Short mmCIF file of C-alpha atoms in Angstrom, two decimals:
data_model
loop_
_atom_site.label_atom_id
_atom_site.label_comp_id
_atom_site.label_asym_id
_atom_site.label_seq_id
_atom_site.Cartn_x
_atom_site.Cartn_y
_atom_site.Cartn_z
CA UNK A 1401 2.34 88.34 28.79
CA UNK A 1402 1.55 85.22 30.33
CA UNK A 1403 2.25 82.10 27.82
CA UNK A 1404 1.62 78.53 27.82
CA UNK A 1405 4.93 76.78 28.23
CA UNK A 1406 5.93 73.02 27.78
CA UNK A 1407 5.63 71.64 31.50
CA UNK A 1408 4.80 68.26 32.81
CA UNK A 1409 1.31 67.72 33.68
CA UNK A 1410 0.46 65.50 36.78
CA UNK A 1411 -0.73 62.70 34.67
CA UNK A 1412 2.67 62.45 32.97
CA UNK A 1413 4.69 61.77 36.17
CA UNK A 1414 4.39 57.94 35.65
CA UNK A 1415 3.09 57.27 39.09
CA UNK A 1416 -0.44 55.57 40.00
CA UNK A 1417 -1.59 52.23 40.25
CA UNK A 1418 -1.28 49.74 37.16
CA UNK A 1419 0.94 52.38 35.47
CA UNK A 1420 2.79 49.51 33.47
CA UNK A 1421 -0.60 49.50 31.52
CA UNK A 1422 -2.72 52.31 32.36
CA UNK A 1423 -0.99 55.49 31.50
CA UNK A 1424 -3.93 58.02 32.67
CA UNK A 1425 -7.35 58.12 33.89
CA UNK A 1426 -9.66 61.08 33.20
CA UNK A 1427 -13.04 62.18 34.18
CA UNK A 1428 -15.04 64.73 32.33
CA UNK A 1429 -18.39 66.23 33.68
CA UNK A 1430 -20.50 68.11 31.20
CA UNK A 1431 -22.59 71.02 32.73
CA UNK A 1432 -24.60 74.01 31.59
CA UNK A 1433 -26.09 77.05 32.97
CA UNK A 1434 -29.90 77.47 33.47
CA UNK A 1435 -31.45 80.12 31.31
CA UNK A 1436 -28.58 80.61 28.74
CA UNK A 1437 -28.61 78.77 25.23
CA UNK A 1438 -26.02 76.19 24.78
CA UNK A 1439 -22.76 77.47 23.11
CA UNK A 1440 -23.78 76.00 19.60
CA UNK A 1441 -26.84 77.94 19.13
CA UNK A 1442 -25.92 81.05 21.46
CA UNK A 1443 -24.96 84.34 20.11
CA UNK A 1444 -21.67 85.87 20.79
CA UNK A 1445 -23.28 88.17 23.37
CA UNK A 1446 -24.80 85.28 25.01
CA UNK A 1447 -21.46 82.97 25.12
CA UNK A 1448 -19.70 86.28 26.35
CA UNK A 1449 -22.32 86.63 29.28
CA UNK A 1450 -21.69 82.91 30.38
CA UNK A 1451 -18.13 83.36 30.44
CA UNK A 1452 -18.68 86.40 32.59
CA UNK A 1453 -20.92 84.64 34.87
CA UNK A 1454 -18.42 81.70 35.31
CA UNK A 1455 -15.62 83.98 35.76
CA UNK A 1456 -17.51 85.79 38.58
CA UNK A 1457 -18.09 82.59 40.11
CA UNK A 1458 -14.36 81.73 40.45
CA UNK A 1459 -12.63 84.94 40.40
CA UNK A 1460 -11.10 85.62 44.01
CA UNK A 1461 -12.31 82.31 45.38
CA UNK A 1462 -9.53 80.68 47.51
CA UNK A 1463 -10.47 77.44 46.09
CA UNK A 1464 -9.56 78.55 42.72
CA UNK A 1465 -6.50 80.41 43.82
CA UNK A 1466 -4.12 77.84 41.99
CA UNK A 1467 -5.94 78.36 38.71
CA UNK A 1468 -4.94 80.21 35.66
CA UNK A 1469 -7.45 81.63 33.42
CA UNK A 1470 -6.58 81.38 29.75
CA UNK A 1471 -8.93 82.71 26.89
CA UNK A 1472 -8.72 80.80 23.86
CA UNK A 1473 -8.71 83.92 21.73
CA UNK A 1474 -5.44 85.27 23.35
CA UNK A 1475 -3.69 82.05 22.90
CA UNK A 1476 -1.81 81.23 19.78
CA UNK A 1477 -2.71 78.29 17.48
CA UNK A 1478 0.44 76.53 18.55
CA UNK A 1479 -0.37 77.00 22.39
CA UNK A 1480 -3.83 75.75 21.89
CA UNK A 1481 -2.44 72.83 20.06
CA UNK A 1482 -0.05 71.93 22.87
CA UNK A 1483 -3.00 72.00 25.49
CA UNK A 1484 -4.96 69.49 23.10
CA UNK A 1485 -1.78 67.32 22.79
CA UNK A 1486 -1.47 67.27 26.75
CA UNK A 1487 -5.08 66.14 26.91
CA UNK A 1488 -5.81 69.34 28.83
CA UNK A 1489 -8.49 70.74 26.50
CA UNK A 1490 -10.68 69.18 23.75
CA UNK A 1491 -9.96 70.03 20.03
CA UNK A 1492 -13.25 71.41 19.97
CA UNK A 1493 -12.18 74.24 22.59
CA UNK A 1494 -9.29 74.78 20.67
CA UNK A 1495 -11.52 75.84 17.80
CA UNK A 1496 -13.63 78.03 19.83
CA UNK A 1497 -11.53 81.08 19.89
CA UNK A 1498 -14.28 83.61 20.49
CA UNK A 1499 -15.60 83.12 23.96
CA UNK A 1500 -13.96 79.76 24.82
CA UNK A 1501 -11.89 79.79 27.78
CA UNK A 1502 -9.94 77.26 30.05
CA UNK A 1503 -9.24 77.41 33.98
CA UNK A 1504 -6.19 75.34 34.52
CA UNK A 1505 -4.91 74.19 38.01
CA UNK A 1506 -1.35 74.58 38.37
CA UNK A 1507 -0.45 70.85 38.59
CA UNK A 1508 -2.48 70.57 35.39
CA UNK A 1509 -4.45 67.74 37.00
CA UNK A 1510 -7.90 69.74 36.60
CA UNK A 1511 -8.90 71.70 33.64
CA UNK A 1512 -12.16 73.44 33.31
CA UNK A 1513 -13.44 74.10 29.73
CA UNK A 1514 -15.68 77.26 29.42
CA UNK A 1515 -17.91 77.50 26.22
CA UNK A 1516 -17.02 74.21 24.63
CA UNK A 1517 -19.86 72.34 23.42
CA UNK A 1518 -21.38 72.80 26.94
CA UNK A 1519 -21.06 75.90 29.02
CA UNK A 1520 -18.68 73.87 31.30
CA UNK A 1521 -16.57 70.92 30.94
CA UNK A 1522 -14.96 70.02 34.18
CA UNK A 1523 -12.10 67.57 33.66
CA UNK A 1524 -9.71 65.84 35.93
CA UNK A 1525 -6.81 63.65 34.86
CA UNK A 1526 -4.27 61.84 36.92
CA UNK A 1527 -1.80 59.11 36.21
CA UNK A 1528 -2.44 55.26 36.47
CA UNK A 1529 -5.65 53.69 37.04
CA UNK A 1530 -7.32 55.74 39.56
CA UNK A 1531 -10.88 56.56 38.58
CA UNK A 1532 -12.34 57.30 41.83
CA UNK A 1533 -9.76 59.85 42.72
CA UNK A 1534 -9.97 61.29 39.38
CA UNK A 1535 -13.83 61.79 39.84
CA UNK A 1536 -13.37 63.09 43.37
CA UNK A 1537 -11.07 65.96 41.94
CA UNK A 1538 -13.54 66.68 39.15
CA UNK A 1539 -16.55 66.33 41.53
CA UNK A 1540 -14.90 68.74 44.09
CA UNK A 1541 -14.94 71.59 41.50
CA UNK A 1542 -18.12 70.65 40.17
CA UNK A 1543 -19.61 71.09 43.71
CA UNK A 1544 -17.74 74.39 44.20
CA UNK A 1545 -19.17 75.62 40.89
CA UNK A 1546 -22.60 74.39 41.59
CA UNK A 1547 -22.71 76.38 44.93
CA UNK A 1548 -22.25 79.57 42.77
CA UNK A 1549 -23.99 78.75 39.52
CA UNK A 1550 -27.57 77.27 38.71
CA UNK A 1551 -26.80 74.27 36.53
CA UNK A 1552 -29.58 73.24 33.90
CA UNK A 1553 -30.83 70.14 35.64
CA UNK A 1554 -34.00 68.13 35.05
CA UNK A 1555 -35.05 65.49 37.63
CA UNK A 1556 -35.98 62.92 34.79
CA UNK A 1557 -32.95 63.61 32.52
CA UNK A 1558 -30.20 64.61 34.93
CA UNK A 1559 -27.69 67.31 33.82
CA UNK A 1560 -28.72 68.71 30.56
CA UNK A 1561 -26.37 68.83 27.79
CA UNK A 1562 -26.16 70.07 24.25
CA UNK A 1563 -25.63 66.47 22.82
CA UNK A 1564 -28.16 63.81 23.77
CA UNK A 1565 -25.23 61.31 24.39
CA UNK A 1566 -23.82 63.01 27.34
CA UNK A 1567 -27.15 63.87 29.14
CA UNK A 1568 -27.89 62.41 32.68
CA UNK A 1569 -24.66 62.35 34.68
CA UNK A 1570 -22.84 64.24 32.06
CA UNK A 1571 -19.84 62.05 32.82
CA UNK A 1572 -17.22 60.62 30.58
CA UNK A 1573 -14.94 58.42 32.32
CA UNK A 1574 -11.94 57.33 30.21
CA UNK A 1575 -8.60 55.32 30.82
CA UNK A 1576 -5.60 55.48 28.43
CA UNK A 1577 -4.11 51.96 27.95
CA UNK A 1578 -0.89 50.65 26.53
CA UNK A 1579 -1.81 47.38 25.11
CA UNK A 1580 1.48 46.29 23.00
CA UNK A 1581 1.08 42.62 23.56
CA UNK A 1582 -2.71 42.22 22.76
CA UNK A 1583 -2.09 44.21 19.65
CA UNK A 1584 0.91 42.34 18.59
CA UNK A 1585 -0.88 39.18 19.11
CA UNK A 1586 -4.07 40.50 17.22
CA UNK A 1587 -6.15 39.60 20.16
CA UNK A 1588 -7.45 43.36 20.30
CA UNK A 1589 -10.05 42.77 17.72
CA UNK A 1590 -11.82 40.34 19.96
CA UNK A 1591 -11.42 42.79 22.85
CA UNK A 1592 -12.71 45.87 20.88
CA UNK A 1593 -16.03 43.66 20.06
CA UNK A 1594 -16.48 42.66 23.57
CA UNK A 1595 -15.98 46.35 25.02
CA UNK A 1596 -18.58 47.71 22.64
CA UNK A 1597 -21.15 45.02 23.73
CA UNK A 1598 -20.94 46.22 27.38
CA UNK A 1599 -21.35 49.74 26.48
CA UNK A 1600 -17.71 50.99 26.38
CA UNK A 1601 -16.17 52.92 23.44
CA UNK A 1602 -12.68 52.35 22.15
CA UNK A 1603 -10.64 55.33 20.62
CA UNK A 1604 -7.43 56.11 19.58
CA UNK A 1605 -5.14 58.34 21.37
CA UNK A 1606 -6.47 61.74 20.52
CA UNK A 1607 -10.05 60.67 20.81
CA UNK A 1608 -13.04 60.32 18.59
CA UNK A 1609 -12.20 59.45 15.00
CA UNK A 1610 -8.58 58.97 15.63
CA UNK A 1611 -6.70 55.60 14.84
CA UNK A 1612 -4.87 53.44 17.16
CA UNK A 1613 -1.17 54.35 17.13
CA UNK A 1614 1.68 53.51 19.40
CA UNK A 1615 -0.38 50.61 20.93
CA UNK A 1616 -2.57 53.16 22.82
CA UNK A 1617 -6.16 53.02 23.20
CA UNK A 1618 -8.76 54.99 25.24
CA UNK A 1619 -11.48 53.17 26.64
CA UNK A 1620 -14.64 55.39 27.85
CA UNK A 1621 -18.26 54.79 28.93
CA UNK A 1622 -20.75 55.38 26.31
CA UNK A 1623 -23.92 55.52 28.60
CA UNK A 1624 -24.32 58.51 30.78
CA UNK A 1625 -28.01 58.18 31.71
CA UNK A 1626 -29.74 55.84 33.92
CA UNK A 1627 -26.37 54.83 35.70
CA UNK A 1628 -25.12 56.47 38.90
CA UNK A 1629 -21.29 57.85 38.73
CA UNK A 1630 -20.29 54.87 41.00
CA UNK A 1631 -21.96 52.32 38.59
CA UNK A 1632 -20.14 54.04 35.45
CA UNK A 1633 -16.90 54.02 37.41
CA UNK A 1634 -17.22 50.26 38.77
CA UNK A 1635 -18.49 49.23 35.33
CA UNK A 1636 -15.29 50.63 33.63
CA UNK A 1637 -13.10 49.45 36.45
CA UNK A 1638 -14.24 45.59 35.98
CA UNK A 1639 -13.70 45.65 32.36
CA UNK A 1640 -10.38 47.54 32.45
CA UNK A 1641 -9.07 45.11 35.17
CA UNK A 1642 -9.92 42.22 32.80
CA UNK A 1643 -8.01 43.89 30.02
CA UNK A 1644 -5.06 44.55 32.23
CA UNK A 1645 -4.91 40.89 33.08
CA UNK A 1646 -5.18 39.73 29.60
CA UNK A 1647 -2.39 42.32 28.54
CA UNK A 1648 -0.30 40.93 31.37
CA UNK A 1649 -0.68 37.13 30.62
CA UNK A 1650 -0.03 38.04 27.02
CA UNK A 1651 3.14 39.86 27.85
CA UNK A 1652 4.37 36.88 30.14
CA UNK A 1653 3.80 34.58 27.18
CA UNK A 1654 5.61 36.87 24.78
CA UNK A 1655 8.39 37.05 27.36
CA UNK A 1656 8.71 33.34 27.91
CA UNK A 1657 8.79 32.71 24.24
CA UNK A 1658 10.73 35.88 22.76
CA UNK A 1659 12.63 37.40 25.44
CA UNK A 1660 15.81 38.00 23.22
CA UNK A 1661 13.53 39.63 20.52
CA UNK A 1662 11.59 41.83 22.88
CA UNK A 1663 15.01 43.06 24.67
CA UNK A 1664 16.49 43.69 21.04
CA UNK A 1665 13.36 45.51 20.19
CA UNK A 1666 13.64 47.73 23.18
CA UNK A 1667 17.23 48.45 22.90
CA UNK A 1668 17.06 49.42 19.25
CA UNK A 1669 13.96 51.54 20.04
CA UNK A 1670 16.27 53.32 22.56
CA UNK A 1671 19.25 53.40 20.07
CA UNK A 1672 17.14 55.14 17.35
CA UNK A 1673 15.50 57.42 19.60
CA UNK A 1674 19.02 58.63 20.88
CA UNK A 1675 20.73 58.72 17.67
CA UNK A 1676 18.29 58.93 14.61
CA UNK A 1677 18.50 62.38 12.67
CA UNK A 1678 15.05 62.42 11.08
CA UNK A 1679 12.15 61.09 12.47
CA UNK A 1680 8.12 61.08 11.85
CA UNK A 1681 5.81 61.31 14.86
CA UNK A 1682 4.42 57.76 13.60
CA UNK A 1683 7.77 56.21 13.94
CA UNK A 1684 8.66 57.96 17.45
CA UNK A 1685 5.34 56.90 18.80
CA UNK A 1686 6.18 53.34 17.83
CA UNK A 1687 9.60 53.46 19.34
CA UNK A 1688 8.43 54.90 22.52
CA UNK A 1689 5.99 52.02 22.66
CA UNK A 1690 8.61 49.35 22.10
CA UNK A 1691 11.04 50.98 24.72
CA UNK A 1692 7.91 51.06 27.08
CA UNK A 1693 7.26 47.58 26.76
CA UNK A 1694 10.83 46.79 27.34
CA UNK A 1695 11.01 48.89 30.64
CA UNK A 1696 7.78 47.41 31.82
CA UNK A 1697 8.94 43.66 31.23
CA UNK A 1698 12.27 44.64 33.06
CA UNK A 1699 14.42 44.05 30.01
CA UNK A 1700 15.80 47.94 30.01
CA UNK A 1701 16.28 49.81 32.91
CA UNK A 1702 17.63 53.11 31.79
CA UNK A 1703 14.32 54.94 31.32
CA UNK A 1704 11.15 55.26 33.39
CA UNK A 1705 7.42 56.00 32.77
CA UNK A 1706 7.97 59.83 33.48
CA UNK A 1707 10.36 60.04 30.79
CA UNK A 1708 8.34 57.73 28.39
CA UNK A 1709 5.15 60.02 28.95
CA UNK A 1710 7.40 63.12 28.46
CA UNK A 1711 8.54 61.76 25.19
CA UNK A 1712 5.05 60.87 24.08
CA UNK A 1713 3.81 64.45 24.44
CA UNK A 1714 6.72 66.54 23.14
CA UNK A 1715 7.03 64.62 19.74
CA UNK A 1716 3.70 65.87 18.83
CA UNK A 1717 3.52 68.76 16.18
CA UNK A 1718 2.30 71.46 18.70
CA UNK A 1719 4.62 70.73 21.36
CA UNK A 1720 7.49 70.41 19.34
CA UNK A 1721 7.13 73.97 17.64
CA UNK A 1722 6.46 75.32 21.14
CA UNK A 1723 9.63 73.86 22.53
CA UNK A 1724 11.53 75.03 19.30
CA UNK A 1725 10.07 78.50 19.93
CA UNK A 1726 9.19 78.89 16.10
CA UNK A 1727 6.68 77.47 13.51
CA UNK A 1728 8.10 74.57 11.61
CA UNK A 1729 6.73 72.60 8.74
CA UNK A 1730 6.35 69.01 8.42
CA UNK A 1731 9.98 68.02 7.38
CA UNK A 1732 11.49 70.63 9.82
CA UNK A 1733 9.43 69.09 12.55
CA UNK A 1734 11.09 65.65 11.38
CA UNK A 1735 14.47 67.18 12.06
CA UNK A 1736 13.50 68.95 15.40
CA UNK A 1737 11.64 65.86 16.83
CA UNK A 1738 14.86 63.64 17.20
CA UNK A 1739 16.91 66.68 18.44
CA UNK A 1740 14.11 67.26 21.28
CA UNK A 1741 13.98 63.50 21.98
CA UNK A 1742 17.88 63.35 22.54
CA UNK A 1743 17.90 66.30 24.52
CA UNK A 1744 15.25 64.96 26.90
CA UNK A 1745 16.74 61.53 27.07
CA UNK A 1746 20.44 63.04 27.75
CA UNK A 1747 19.00 65.28 30.36
CA UNK A 1748 17.43 62.19 32.21
CA UNK A 1749 19.91 59.47 31.48
CA UNK A 1750 23.10 61.42 32.63
CA UNK B 1205 -57.15 31.74 -22.58
CA UNK B 1206 -53.58 32.01 -24.13
CA UNK B 1207 -51.77 28.85 -23.30
CA UNK B 1208 -48.08 29.03 -22.44
CA UNK B 1209 -45.89 28.69 -25.46
CA UNK B 1210 -43.33 26.32 -23.31
CA UNK B 1211 -45.39 23.59 -21.54
CA UNK B 1212 -48.67 24.16 -23.47
CA UNK B 1213 -50.59 23.21 -20.40
CA UNK B 1214 -50.97 26.22 -18.09
CA UNK B 1215 -52.43 29.48 -18.84
CA UNK B 1216 -49.73 32.11 -19.89
CA UNK B 1217 -49.99 34.92 -17.75
CA UNK B 1218 -46.52 36.36 -18.44
CA UNK B 1219 -46.29 38.26 -21.90
CA UNK B 1220 -42.68 39.42 -22.78
CA UNK B 1221 -42.35 41.68 -25.52
CA UNK B 1222 -38.84 42.14 -27.03
CA UNK B 1223 -37.56 44.73 -29.32
CA UNK B 1224 -34.30 43.94 -30.79
CA UNK B 1225 -33.07 46.17 -33.57
CA UNK B 1226 -36.66 47.06 -34.73
CA UNK B 1227 -37.72 43.28 -34.77
CA UNK B 1228 -40.33 42.70 -32.28
CA UNK B 1229 -40.96 39.30 -30.51
CA UNK B 1230 -43.53 38.04 -28.38
CA UNK B 1231 -43.31 35.43 -25.80
CA UNK B 1232 -46.35 34.08 -23.76
CA UNK B 1233 -45.28 31.84 -20.80
CA UNK B 1234 -46.84 30.67 -17.58
CA UNK B 1235 -45.24 31.73 -14.42
CA UNK B 1236 -43.18 28.38 -13.90
CA UNK B 1237 -41.81 28.32 -17.13
CA UNK B 1238 -40.76 31.84 -17.21
CA UNK B 1239 -38.96 31.40 -14.22
CA UNK B 1240 -37.27 28.44 -15.86
CA UNK B 1241 -36.31 30.60 -18.84
CA UNK B 1242 -35.08 33.10 -16.28
CA UNK B 1243 -35.86 35.80 -18.54
CA UNK B 1244 -37.69 37.55 -15.58
CA UNK B 1245 -35.30 36.39 -13.05
CA UNK B 1246 -35.24 39.26 -11.26
CA UNK B 1247 -38.85 40.15 -11.61
CA UNK B 1248 -41.12 37.68 -9.67
CA UNK B 1249 -40.89 37.21 -6.11
CA UNK B 1250 -38.06 39.82 -5.46
CA UNK B 1251 -39.94 42.58 -7.26
CA UNK B 1252 -43.38 41.49 -5.81
CA UNK B 1253 -41.93 41.74 -2.27
CA UNK B 1254 -40.07 44.86 -3.09
CA UNK B 1255 -43.28 46.35 -4.22
CA UNK B 1256 -44.91 45.25 -1.06
CA UNK B 1257 -42.10 46.59 0.78
CA UNK B 1258 -42.23 50.05 -0.85
CA UNK B 1259 -46.05 50.12 -0.68
CA UNK B 1260 -45.70 49.34 3.03
CA UNK B 1261 -43.09 51.87 3.74
CA UNK B 1262 -45.04 54.47 1.65
CA UNK B 1263 -48.18 53.75 3.51
CA UNK B 1264 -46.33 54.23 6.66
CA UNK B 1265 -44.61 57.41 5.67
CA UNK B 1266 -48.00 58.79 4.38
CA UNK B 1267 -49.64 57.94 7.77
CA UNK B 1268 -46.76 58.94 9.71
CA UNK B 1269 -46.08 62.03 7.36
CA UNK B 1270 -48.49 64.53 9.05
CA UNK B 1271 -47.12 63.51 12.55
CA UNK B 1272 -43.39 63.76 11.14
CA UNK B 1273 -44.03 67.26 9.89
CA UNK B 1274 -45.58 68.39 13.03
CA UNK B 1275 -42.73 66.95 14.93
CA UNK B 1276 -40.11 68.49 12.61
CA UNK B 1277 -41.99 71.90 13.00
CA UNK B 1278 -42.06 71.54 16.83
CA UNK B 1279 -40.02 74.62 18.17
CA UNK B 1280 -38.53 75.31 21.58
CA UNK B 1281 -40.19 78.49 22.79
CA UNK B 1282 -37.10 79.60 24.31
CA UNK B 1283 -34.13 79.29 21.98
CA UNK B 1284 -36.15 78.93 18.80
CA UNK B 1285 -34.59 75.55 17.75
CA UNK B 1286 -36.80 73.41 15.73
CA UNK B 1287 -36.81 69.51 15.92
CA UNK B 1288 -35.95 69.40 12.50
CA UNK B 1289 -32.87 71.46 13.12
CA UNK B 1290 -32.01 69.39 15.97
CA UNK B 1291 -32.27 66.44 13.75
CA UNK B 1292 -29.56 68.02 11.23
CA UNK B 1293 -27.06 69.33 14.00
CA UNK B 1294 -27.65 66.60 16.49
CA UNK B 1295 -27.53 69.33 19.35
CA UNK B 1296 -30.01 70.80 21.58
CA UNK B 1297 -30.05 74.58 21.88
CA UNK B 1298 -30.97 75.13 25.45
CA UNK B 1299 -32.33 73.67 28.60
CA UNK B 1300 -35.86 74.28 27.58
CA UNK B 1301 -35.53 72.19 24.41
CA UNK B 1302 -35.80 69.01 26.86
CA UNK B 1303 -39.15 70.03 27.82
CA UNK B 1304 -40.29 71.16 24.41
CA UNK B 1305 -39.25 67.88 22.63
CA UNK B 1306 -39.45 65.56 25.70
CA UNK B 1307 -41.97 62.91 23.94
CA UNK B 1308 -39.51 62.74 20.96
CA UNK B 1309 -36.55 62.82 23.09
CA UNK B 1310 -37.27 60.14 25.20
CA UNK B 1311 -37.32 57.03 22.93
CA UNK B 1312 -33.98 58.59 21.40
CA UNK B 1313 -32.54 58.58 24.99
CA UNK B 1314 -33.82 54.93 25.33
CA UNK B 1315 -31.93 54.01 22.30
CA UNK B 1316 -28.67 55.73 23.25
CA UNK B 1317 -28.47 55.03 26.90
CA UNK B 1318 -31.08 52.12 27.51
CA UNK B 1319 -32.82 54.39 29.90
CA UNK B 1320 -34.55 57.80 30.02
CA UNK B 1321 -34.33 58.53 33.94
CA UNK B 1322 -31.23 60.02 35.55
CA UNK B 1323 -30.28 58.17 38.82
CA UNK B 1324 -26.99 59.84 39.31
CA UNK B 1325 -25.67 62.98 41.02
CA UNK B 1326 -28.04 65.63 41.76
CA UNK B 1327 -26.97 69.38 42.41
CA UNK B 1328 -27.69 70.43 45.98
CA UNK B 1329 -30.17 72.94 45.13
CA UNK B 1330 -32.30 70.38 43.46
CA UNK B 1331 -31.61 67.59 45.94
CA UNK B 1332 -34.79 67.59 48.16
CA UNK B 1333 -37.18 67.52 45.21
CA UNK B 1334 -35.33 64.82 43.62
CA UNK B 1335 -35.18 62.78 46.77
CA UNK B 1336 -39.16 63.09 47.11
CA UNK B 1337 -39.38 61.87 43.36
CA UNK B 1338 -37.07 59.09 44.07
CA UNK B 1339 -38.81 58.01 47.07
CA UNK B 1340 -42.17 58.12 45.21
CA UNK B 1341 -40.74 55.98 42.61
CA UNK B 1342 -39.53 53.45 45.21
CA UNK B 1343 -43.05 53.40 46.98
CA UNK B 1344 -44.65 52.88 43.52
CA UNK B 1345 -42.84 49.82 43.19
CA UNK B 1346 -43.51 48.51 46.76
CA UNK B 1347 -47.03 49.35 45.76
CA UNK B 1348 -47.07 46.94 42.91
CA UNK B 1349 -45.64 44.25 45.04
CA UNK B 1350 -48.40 44.71 47.30
CA UNK B 1351 -51.12 44.67 44.81
CA UNK B 1352 -49.54 41.36 43.20
CA UNK B 1353 -49.58 39.80 46.77
CA UNK B 1354 -53.07 40.97 47.20
CA UNK B 1355 -52.13 42.91 50.48
CA UNK B 1356 -54.67 45.48 49.64
CA UNK B 1357 -54.88 47.28 53.05
CA UNK B 1358 -51.23 48.18 53.00
CA UNK B 1359 -51.32 48.74 49.33
CA UNK B 1360 -54.11 51.62 49.99
CA UNK B 1361 -51.86 52.96 52.84
CA UNK B 1362 -48.97 53.24 50.24
CA UNK B 1363 -51.08 54.57 47.55
CA UNK B 1364 -52.12 57.46 49.94
CA UNK B 1365 -48.54 58.08 50.77
CA UNK B 1366 -47.63 58.42 47.14
CA UNK B 1367 -50.68 60.73 46.38
CA UNK B 1368 -49.52 62.92 49.52
CA UNK B 1369 -45.86 63.20 48.32
CA UNK B 1370 -47.00 63.97 44.63
CA UNK B 1371 -49.06 66.74 45.83
CA UNK B 1372 -46.02 68.32 47.66
CA UNK B 1373 -43.90 68.10 44.51
CA UNK B 1374 -46.93 69.39 42.42
CA UNK B 1375 -46.12 68.48 39.00
CA UNK B 1376 -47.54 65.91 36.60
CA UNK B 1377 -45.60 62.85 37.37
CA UNK B 1378 -47.36 60.42 35.02
CA UNK B 1379 -44.22 60.19 32.79
CA UNK B 1380 -41.81 59.55 35.84
CA UNK B 1381 -44.23 56.44 36.62
CA UNK B 1382 -43.42 55.10 33.38
CA UNK B 1383 -41.81 51.84 34.39
CA UNK B 1384 -39.10 51.88 31.66
#
């Protein structure tokens, strides 16, 4: 039987523009199929019918040859959690065990969620800052699906979605940023205020309602109606460029004043990651951030973005248990975590 | 007329009856003195305006209630979701809900997005129709400019074109003409 394995997603390869600050770019288009109730109100029969219709639209099509079809109900809780931790599905879909499904492209850069809050959530995620390319990827599959399915669309309101906050383009563009300097110097609060005034939302690592940990923030558009896709993207771009510039300037200022301290912090982080025996995910994520900053400032050269991204994901509870091949409680995970980190670092740093 | 017990000049229009351990005492004061005494510190202006506030709110909700109730009872003919249910779950049930609750949804969408008109991507099967609708919008804007510039002959030509195009899409487009 096929199983979800711990593999590297395309976004984790550490390439892409501005990868010293932007970890990944993500685009998600919400779509529904005309004439069918949205999943939240649909009966089991209806959601099953929708799944069947969408499956028929992709099955055997050459464009979808490199996709694997996963049914949520057939995946273990651990496997679903791993997909969430790798940002390939939403927590919402992970809970949708009846007729929720996922079409995942081999390189894990494109995931199509079926029977999430909407019938379709087409997502693309790429490394670094490349919103246009990411939208091109998602848009391509949007077009392919649209040629087979009749979408719920209204000339006034655009693409119709279950939640009014997604209506119109149905598009959520988001970037994952590593902002240690702005957070360390407490400039982040001004930034957060400014971002919300220009219609952008800031969230923690795992989306809505999650706190900022490991100096990682997700910035995304709030408005989906009344703007074109290009406007949404360019609006986000211009703001993100300013954030990048501020972070870079602050990093430089810190480097000028506290070079030795920052280097010490990065090397200590590496030491702990390599040799600690018990570690919480909170601690691990902070250490990975310290190490990343050291690497980005040229103070430590033994790691790279790919290793850091891999660590960032494998320290999460689902991934850890999947790697260990068994269920682990919290204290067991705190033992397994440093072991897996060490293994990964040893493998790369040989 | 009862004079104020404090200043003995103004009419005492405030009567305070205190009952402390069975002993009753009465105090007759004018508004100014009562305010100085601070016995009724909380009860003058604030209460008055609060009262007014409540009254106006009540009046509004009484006026609005029938409409509110009608709105809450509005139901999507396709999936059966009522507007009240939508208010509770924050999710619409199907694509027909948008037509069923259109009037109510528009102000909401405007609040969320600052707009209630889609200008982005269009599925290819809806492309023709949307192209015509977007062109009509554009022509209407031009029409306004012509009217303001008192170029009435050209305005009349534009108006005829708009009418002809509206005829081809055959739908009530008054909402779409809404400049917001």
